[in-house]
Short mmCIF file of C-alpha atoms and ligand atoms in Angstrom, two decimals:
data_model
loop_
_atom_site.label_atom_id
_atom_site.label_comp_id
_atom_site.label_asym_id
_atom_site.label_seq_id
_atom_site.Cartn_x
_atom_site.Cartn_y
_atom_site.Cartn_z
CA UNK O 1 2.33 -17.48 -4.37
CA UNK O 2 4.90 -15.95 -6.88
CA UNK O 3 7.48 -13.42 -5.25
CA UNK O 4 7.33 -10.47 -7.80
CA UNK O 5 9.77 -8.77 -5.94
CA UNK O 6 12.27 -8.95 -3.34
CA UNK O 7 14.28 -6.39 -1.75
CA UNK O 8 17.74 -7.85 0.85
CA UNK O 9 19.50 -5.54 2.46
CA UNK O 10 18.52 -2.66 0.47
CA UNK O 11 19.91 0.43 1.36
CA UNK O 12 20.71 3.76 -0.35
CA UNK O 13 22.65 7.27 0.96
CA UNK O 14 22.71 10.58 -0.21
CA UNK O 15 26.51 11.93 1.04
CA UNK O 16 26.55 10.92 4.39
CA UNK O 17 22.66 10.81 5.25
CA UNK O 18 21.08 7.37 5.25
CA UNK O 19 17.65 7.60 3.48
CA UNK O 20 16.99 3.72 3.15
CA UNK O 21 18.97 1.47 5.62
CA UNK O 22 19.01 -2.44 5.37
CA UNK O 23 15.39 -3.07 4.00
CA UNK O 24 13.97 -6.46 3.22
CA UNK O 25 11.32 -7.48 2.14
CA UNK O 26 9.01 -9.69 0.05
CA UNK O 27 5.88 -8.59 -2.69
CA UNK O 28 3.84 -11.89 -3.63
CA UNK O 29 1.18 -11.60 -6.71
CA UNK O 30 -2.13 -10.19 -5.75
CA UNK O 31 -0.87 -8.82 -2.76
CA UNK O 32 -0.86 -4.85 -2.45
CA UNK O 33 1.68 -3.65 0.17
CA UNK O 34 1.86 -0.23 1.34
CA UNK O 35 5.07 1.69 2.81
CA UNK O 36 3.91 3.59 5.39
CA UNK O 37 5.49 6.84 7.13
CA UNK O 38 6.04 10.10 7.74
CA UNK O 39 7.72 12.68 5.49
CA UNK O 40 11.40 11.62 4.81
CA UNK O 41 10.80 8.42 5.78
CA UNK O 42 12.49 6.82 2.91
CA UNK O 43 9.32 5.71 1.15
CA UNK O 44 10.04 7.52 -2.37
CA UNK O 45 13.95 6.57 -2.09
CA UNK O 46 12.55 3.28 -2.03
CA UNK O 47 10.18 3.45 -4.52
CA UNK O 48 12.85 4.82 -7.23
CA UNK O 49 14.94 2.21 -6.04
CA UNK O 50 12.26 -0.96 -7.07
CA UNK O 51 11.84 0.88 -10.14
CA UNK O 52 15.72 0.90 -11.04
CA UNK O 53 15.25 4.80 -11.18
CA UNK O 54 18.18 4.78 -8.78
CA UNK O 55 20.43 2.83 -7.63
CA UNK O 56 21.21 0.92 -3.90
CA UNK O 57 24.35 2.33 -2.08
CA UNK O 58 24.06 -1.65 -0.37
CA UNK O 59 22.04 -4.42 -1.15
CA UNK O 60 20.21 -5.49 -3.99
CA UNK O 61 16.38 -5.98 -5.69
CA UNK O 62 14.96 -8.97 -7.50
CA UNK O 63 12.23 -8.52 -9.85
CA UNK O 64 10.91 -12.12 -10.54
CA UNK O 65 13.89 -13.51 -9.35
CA UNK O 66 15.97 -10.96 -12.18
CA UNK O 67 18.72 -9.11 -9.93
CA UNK O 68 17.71 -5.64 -11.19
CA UNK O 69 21.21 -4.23 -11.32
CA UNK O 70 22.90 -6.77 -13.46
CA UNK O 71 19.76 -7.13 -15.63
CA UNK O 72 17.87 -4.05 -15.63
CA UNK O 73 16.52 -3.92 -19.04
CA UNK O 74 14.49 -7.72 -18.08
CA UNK O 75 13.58 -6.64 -14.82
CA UNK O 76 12.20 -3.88 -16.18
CA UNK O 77 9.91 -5.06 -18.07
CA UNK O 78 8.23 -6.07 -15.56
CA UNK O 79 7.74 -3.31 -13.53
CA UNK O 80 5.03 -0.28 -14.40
CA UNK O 81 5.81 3.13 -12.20
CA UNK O 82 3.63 6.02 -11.13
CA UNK O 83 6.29 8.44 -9.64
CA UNK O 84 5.42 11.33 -7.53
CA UNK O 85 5.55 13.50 -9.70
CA UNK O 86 3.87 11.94 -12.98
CA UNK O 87 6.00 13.01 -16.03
CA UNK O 88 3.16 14.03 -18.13
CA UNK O 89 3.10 16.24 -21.37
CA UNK O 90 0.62 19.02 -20.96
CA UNK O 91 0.95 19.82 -24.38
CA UNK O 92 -0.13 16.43 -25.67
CA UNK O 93 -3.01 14.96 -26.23
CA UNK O 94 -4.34 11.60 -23.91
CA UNK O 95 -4.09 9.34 -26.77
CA UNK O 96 -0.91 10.96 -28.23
CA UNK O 97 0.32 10.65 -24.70
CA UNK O 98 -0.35 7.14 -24.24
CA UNK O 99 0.84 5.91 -27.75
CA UNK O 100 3.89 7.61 -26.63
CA UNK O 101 4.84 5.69 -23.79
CA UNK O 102 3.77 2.28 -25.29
CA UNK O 103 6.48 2.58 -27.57
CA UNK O 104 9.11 3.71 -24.94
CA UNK O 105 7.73 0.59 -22.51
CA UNK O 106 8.33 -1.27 -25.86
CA UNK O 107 5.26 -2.84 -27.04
CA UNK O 108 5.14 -4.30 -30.20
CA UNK O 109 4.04 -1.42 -32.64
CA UNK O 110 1.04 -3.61 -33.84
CA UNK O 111 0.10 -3.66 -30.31
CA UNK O 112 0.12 -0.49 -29.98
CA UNK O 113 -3.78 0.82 -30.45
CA UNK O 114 -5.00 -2.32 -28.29
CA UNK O 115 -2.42 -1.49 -25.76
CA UNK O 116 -3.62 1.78 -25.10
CA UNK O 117 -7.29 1.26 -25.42
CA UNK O 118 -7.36 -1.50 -22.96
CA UNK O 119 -5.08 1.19 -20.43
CA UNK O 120 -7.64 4.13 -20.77
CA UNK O 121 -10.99 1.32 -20.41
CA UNK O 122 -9.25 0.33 -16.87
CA UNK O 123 -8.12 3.50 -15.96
CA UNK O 124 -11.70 5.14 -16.78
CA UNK O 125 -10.18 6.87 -19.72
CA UNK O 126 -12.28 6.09 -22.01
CA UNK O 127 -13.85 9.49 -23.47
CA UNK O 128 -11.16 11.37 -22.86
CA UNK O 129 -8.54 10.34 -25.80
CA UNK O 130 -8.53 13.45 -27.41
CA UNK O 131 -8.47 15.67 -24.33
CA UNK O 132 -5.30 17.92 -24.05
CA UNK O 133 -3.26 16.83 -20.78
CA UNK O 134 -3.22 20.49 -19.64
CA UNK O 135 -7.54 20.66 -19.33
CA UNK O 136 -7.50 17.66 -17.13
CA UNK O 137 -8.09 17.33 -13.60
CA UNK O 138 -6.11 16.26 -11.19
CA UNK O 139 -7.64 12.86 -10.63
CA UNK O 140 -8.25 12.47 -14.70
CA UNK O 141 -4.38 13.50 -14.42
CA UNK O 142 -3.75 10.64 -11.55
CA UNK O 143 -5.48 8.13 -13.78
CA UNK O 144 -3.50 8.98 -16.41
CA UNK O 145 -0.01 8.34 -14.49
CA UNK O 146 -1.70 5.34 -13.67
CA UNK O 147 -2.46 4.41 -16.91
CA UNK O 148 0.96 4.79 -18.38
CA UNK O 149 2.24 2.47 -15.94
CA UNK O 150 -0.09 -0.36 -16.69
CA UNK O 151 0.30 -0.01 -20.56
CA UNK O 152 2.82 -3.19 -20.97
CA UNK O 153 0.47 -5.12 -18.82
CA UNK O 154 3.88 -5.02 -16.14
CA UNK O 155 3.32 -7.86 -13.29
CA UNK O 156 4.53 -5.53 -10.57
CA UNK O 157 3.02 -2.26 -10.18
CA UNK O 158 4.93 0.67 -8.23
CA UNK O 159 2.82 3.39 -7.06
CA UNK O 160 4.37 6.41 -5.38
CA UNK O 161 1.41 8.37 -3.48
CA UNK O 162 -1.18 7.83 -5.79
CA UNK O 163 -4.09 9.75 -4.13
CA UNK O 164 -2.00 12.79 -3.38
CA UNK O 165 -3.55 15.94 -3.85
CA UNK O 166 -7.11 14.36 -4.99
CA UNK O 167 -10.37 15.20 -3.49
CA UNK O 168 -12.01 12.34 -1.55
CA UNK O 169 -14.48 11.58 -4.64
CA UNK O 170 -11.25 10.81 -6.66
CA UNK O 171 -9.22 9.89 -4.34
CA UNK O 172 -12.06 6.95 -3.63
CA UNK O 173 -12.34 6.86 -7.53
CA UNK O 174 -8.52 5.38 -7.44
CA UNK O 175 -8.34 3.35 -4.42
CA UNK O 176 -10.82 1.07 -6.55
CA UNK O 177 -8.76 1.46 -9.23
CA UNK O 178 -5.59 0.09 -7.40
CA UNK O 179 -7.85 -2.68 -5.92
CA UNK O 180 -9.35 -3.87 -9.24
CA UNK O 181 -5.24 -3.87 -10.89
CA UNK O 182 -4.27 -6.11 -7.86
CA UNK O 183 -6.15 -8.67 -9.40
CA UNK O 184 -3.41 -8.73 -12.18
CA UNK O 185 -0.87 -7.14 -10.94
CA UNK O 186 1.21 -7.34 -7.31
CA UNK O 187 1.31 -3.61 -6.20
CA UNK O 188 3.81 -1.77 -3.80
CA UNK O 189 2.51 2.08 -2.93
CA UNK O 190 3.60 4.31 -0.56
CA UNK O 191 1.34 6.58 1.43
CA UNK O 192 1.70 8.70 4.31
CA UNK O 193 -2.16 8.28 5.10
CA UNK O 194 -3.41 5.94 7.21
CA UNK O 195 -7.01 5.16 6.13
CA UNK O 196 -5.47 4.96 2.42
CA UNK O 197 -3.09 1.48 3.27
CA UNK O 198 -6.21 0.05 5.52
CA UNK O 199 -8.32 0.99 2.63
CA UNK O 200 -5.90 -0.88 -0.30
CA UNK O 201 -3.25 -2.43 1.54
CA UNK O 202 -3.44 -6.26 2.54
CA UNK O 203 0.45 -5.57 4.46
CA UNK O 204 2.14 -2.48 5.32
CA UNK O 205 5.81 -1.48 5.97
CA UNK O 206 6.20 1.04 8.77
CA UNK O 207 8.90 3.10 7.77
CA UNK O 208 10.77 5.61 10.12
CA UNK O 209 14.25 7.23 9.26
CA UNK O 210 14.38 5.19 6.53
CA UNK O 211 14.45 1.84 8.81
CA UNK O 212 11.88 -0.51 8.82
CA UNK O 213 9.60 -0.48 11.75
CA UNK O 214 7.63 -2.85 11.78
CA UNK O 215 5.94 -5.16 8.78
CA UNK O 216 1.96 -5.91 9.58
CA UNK O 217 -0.69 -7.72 7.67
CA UNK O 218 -4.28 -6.14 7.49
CA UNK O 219 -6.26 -8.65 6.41
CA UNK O 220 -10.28 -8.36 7.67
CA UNK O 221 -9.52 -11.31 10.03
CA UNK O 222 -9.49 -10.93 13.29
CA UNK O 223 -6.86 -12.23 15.69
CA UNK O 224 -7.46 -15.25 16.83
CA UNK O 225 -8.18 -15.17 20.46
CA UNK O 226 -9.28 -11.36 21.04
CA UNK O 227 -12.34 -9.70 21.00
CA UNK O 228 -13.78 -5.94 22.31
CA UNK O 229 -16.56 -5.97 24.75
CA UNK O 230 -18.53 -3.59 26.09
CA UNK O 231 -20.78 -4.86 28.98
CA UNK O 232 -23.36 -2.28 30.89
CA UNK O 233 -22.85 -0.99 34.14
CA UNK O 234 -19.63 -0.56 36.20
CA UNK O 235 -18.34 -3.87 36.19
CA UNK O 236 -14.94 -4.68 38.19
CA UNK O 237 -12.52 -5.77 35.85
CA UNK O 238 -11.44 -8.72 37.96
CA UNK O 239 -15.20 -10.03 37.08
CA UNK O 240 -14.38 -10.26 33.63
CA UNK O 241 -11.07 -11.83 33.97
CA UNK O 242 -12.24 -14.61 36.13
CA UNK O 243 -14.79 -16.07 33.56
CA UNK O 244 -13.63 -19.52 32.59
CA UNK O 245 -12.57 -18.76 28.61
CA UNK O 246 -10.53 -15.37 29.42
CA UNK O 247 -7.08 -14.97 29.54
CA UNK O 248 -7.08 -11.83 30.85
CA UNK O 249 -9.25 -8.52 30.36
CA UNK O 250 -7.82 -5.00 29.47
CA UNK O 251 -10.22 -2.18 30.93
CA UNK O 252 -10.71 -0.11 28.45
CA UNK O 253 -13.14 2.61 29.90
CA UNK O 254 -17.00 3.04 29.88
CA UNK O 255 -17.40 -0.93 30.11
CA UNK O 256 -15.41 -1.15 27.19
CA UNK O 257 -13.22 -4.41 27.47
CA UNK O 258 -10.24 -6.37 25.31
CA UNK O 259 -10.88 -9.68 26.33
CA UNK O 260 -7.88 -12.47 25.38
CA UNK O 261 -9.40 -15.62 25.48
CA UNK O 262 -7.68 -19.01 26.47
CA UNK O 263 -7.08 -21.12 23.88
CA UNK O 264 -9.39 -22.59 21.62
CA UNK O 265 -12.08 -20.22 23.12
CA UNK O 266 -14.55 -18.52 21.13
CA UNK O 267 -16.63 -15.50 20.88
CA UNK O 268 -19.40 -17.49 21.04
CA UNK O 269 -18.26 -18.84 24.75
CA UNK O 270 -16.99 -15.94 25.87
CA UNK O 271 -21.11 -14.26 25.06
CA UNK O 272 -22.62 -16.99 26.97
CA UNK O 273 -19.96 -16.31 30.23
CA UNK O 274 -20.92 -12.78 30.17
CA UNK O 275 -25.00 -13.19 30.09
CA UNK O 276 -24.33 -16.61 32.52
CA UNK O 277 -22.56 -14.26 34.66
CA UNK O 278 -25.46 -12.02 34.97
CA UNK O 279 -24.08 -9.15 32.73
CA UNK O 280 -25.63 -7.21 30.46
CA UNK O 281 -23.40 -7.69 27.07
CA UNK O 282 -24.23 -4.53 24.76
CA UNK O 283 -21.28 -5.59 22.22
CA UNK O 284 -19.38 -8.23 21.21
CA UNK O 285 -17.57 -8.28 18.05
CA UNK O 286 -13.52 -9.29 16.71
CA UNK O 287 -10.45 -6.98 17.93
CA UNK O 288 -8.70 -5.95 14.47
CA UNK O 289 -4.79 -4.95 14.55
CA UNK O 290 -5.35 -1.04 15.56
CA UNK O 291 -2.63 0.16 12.62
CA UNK O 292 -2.79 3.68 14.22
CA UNK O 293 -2.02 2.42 17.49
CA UNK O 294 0.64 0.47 16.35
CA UNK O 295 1.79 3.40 14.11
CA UNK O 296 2.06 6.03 16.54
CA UNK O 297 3.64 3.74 19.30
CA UNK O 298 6.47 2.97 16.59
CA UNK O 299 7.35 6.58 15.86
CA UNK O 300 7.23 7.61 19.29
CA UNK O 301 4.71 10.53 18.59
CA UNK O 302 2.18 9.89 21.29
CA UNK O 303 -1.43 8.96 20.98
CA UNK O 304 -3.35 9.65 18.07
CA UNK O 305 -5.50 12.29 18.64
P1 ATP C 1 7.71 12.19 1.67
O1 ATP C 1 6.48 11.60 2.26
O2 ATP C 1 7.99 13.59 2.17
O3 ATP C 1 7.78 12.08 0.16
P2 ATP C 1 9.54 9.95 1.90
O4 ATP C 1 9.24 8.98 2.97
O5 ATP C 1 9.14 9.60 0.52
O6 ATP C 1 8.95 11.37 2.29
P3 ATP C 1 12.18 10.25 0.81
O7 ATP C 1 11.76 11.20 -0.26
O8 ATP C 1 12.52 8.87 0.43
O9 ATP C 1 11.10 10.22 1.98
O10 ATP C 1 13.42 10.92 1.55
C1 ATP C 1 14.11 10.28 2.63
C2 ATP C 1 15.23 11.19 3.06
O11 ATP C 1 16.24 11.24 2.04
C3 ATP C 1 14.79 12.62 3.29
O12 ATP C 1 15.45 13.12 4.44
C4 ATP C 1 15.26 13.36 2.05
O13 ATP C 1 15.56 14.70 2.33
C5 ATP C 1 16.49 12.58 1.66
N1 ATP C 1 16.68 12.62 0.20
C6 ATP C 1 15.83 12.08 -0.71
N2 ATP C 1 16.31 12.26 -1.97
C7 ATP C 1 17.48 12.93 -1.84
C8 ATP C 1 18.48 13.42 -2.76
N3 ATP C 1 18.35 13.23 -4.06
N4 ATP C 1 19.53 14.04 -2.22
C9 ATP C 1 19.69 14.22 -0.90
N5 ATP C 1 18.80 13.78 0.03
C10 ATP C 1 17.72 13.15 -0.43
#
């Protein structure tokens, strides 16, 4: 797949403080990455960065392969960005708004009309053209930003937060919305929500005092070679770890059991140990990365709650 965008050694201060230090990574098309962390971990800093909004105290960013410092103008082009803070006109209209920034991303004036037709009819605009910006809601509002950003059909699509502030009806309204762009677009958000980059997200970037953590795909696949049991009964752990396809068995409470199987094992033979053991197997099913697990351990704030 295509790398959209590429970010070596990226790293950015304000005086002394380090906000961003000695990022890379890699966006490919169709993929939707998430930067993931708590407040002040860098994740806006390095969202303005990718958008050429501001610029890297070390390091540099490629947008489809164009070195965005040297070239910004072409790099640009490429890029569509939803900042925090959406710089909407409450005093305009949704169309005037939108014809507005077509011309400002450049697009051909004759394009214009189609251009901003086509924005609102993804965005769920339609209906709304001639709606002043102040009377809408926040989520119209969130569409809006979102639409604005998509209007030069941009390959790469920065997204700073977009469900911030919306109420879970909207805020499911856009995560579909981001999911449905992907399919044209590669996307880069930041969130500090957890259910929001398993939700959208097919790789995260755990940021932490503006280092990178940790980088973790989230595809639905299970890892290969784990699974979660829960067998009835008080059942001694060493039981479980002596049957034939396990690698070892993690007691997890209440029967509860990750299993990791030797290799080539499968779920299937690991079932048929259990009940040929004599157990009584209540669940089987795959072990999935636990991102809040992995999240908390990295930031050092305890367990979840
Ligand atoms: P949040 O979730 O709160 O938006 P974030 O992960 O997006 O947090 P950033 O906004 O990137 O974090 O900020 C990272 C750090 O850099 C913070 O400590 C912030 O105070 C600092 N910072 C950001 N912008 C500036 C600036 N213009 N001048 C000085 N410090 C800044």
């Amino acid at each position: 797949m295509e790398i959209l965008a590429r970010a070596i050694d990226l790293s950015r201060r304000f005086g002394r403080y380090p906000a961003l230090s000695g990022l890379d990574f890699e966006l490919r098309q169709g993929e939707v990455l998430g930067l993931l962390g708590p407040n002040g971990a860098g994740k806006t800093t390095c969202l303005r960065l990718l958008s050429g909004g501001l610029h890297p105290s070390r390091g540099k960013i490629e947008i489809l392969g164009i070195d965005l410092s040297r070239r910004p103008v072409a790099a640009k082009r490429h890029l569509g960005y939803l900042p925090e803070r959406p710089p909407l006109y409450p005093e305009l209209r949704v169309d005037e708004y939108l014809r507005h920034c077509a011309r400002l991303h450049r697009v051909p004036r004759r394009g214009v009309k189609e251009a901003v037709a086509e924005a609102k009819r993804r965005c769920g605009l339609d209906g709304v053209g001639r709606q002043l910006i102040a009377k809408l809601s926040k989520g119209f509002r969130q569409r809006l930003g979102i639409a604005q950003a998509i209007l030069h059909r941009p390959r790469l699509l920065i997204l700073d937060e977009p469900t911030e502030g919306l109420d879970p009806v909207q805020t499911r309204e856009v995560r579909a919305l981001i999911r449905e762009l992907s399919k044209d677009s590669g996307i880069i958000l930041s969130s500090h929500v957890l259910p929001e980059v398993q939700a959208v997200c097919d790789r995260v970037l755990v940021l932490h005092h503006g280092r990178l953590l940790r980088s973790e795909h989230l595809s639905a696949a299970p890892r290969a070679g784990l699974c979660r049991v829960r067998v009835a009964g008080a059942v001694d752990p060493g039981q479980m770890a002596r049957l034939p396809c396990v690698e070892a068995a993690i007691a997890l409470g209440e029967g509860r059991y990750r299993m990791i199987l030797t290799e080539g094992a499968t779920s299937g033979d690991l079932a048929r140990q259990i009940v040929g053991a004599g157990l009584e197997l209540h669940e089987l099913g795959p072990e999935r990365p636990d991102l809040e697990r992995v999240f908390f351990d990295l930031i050092g704030a305890g367990d979840p709650a």
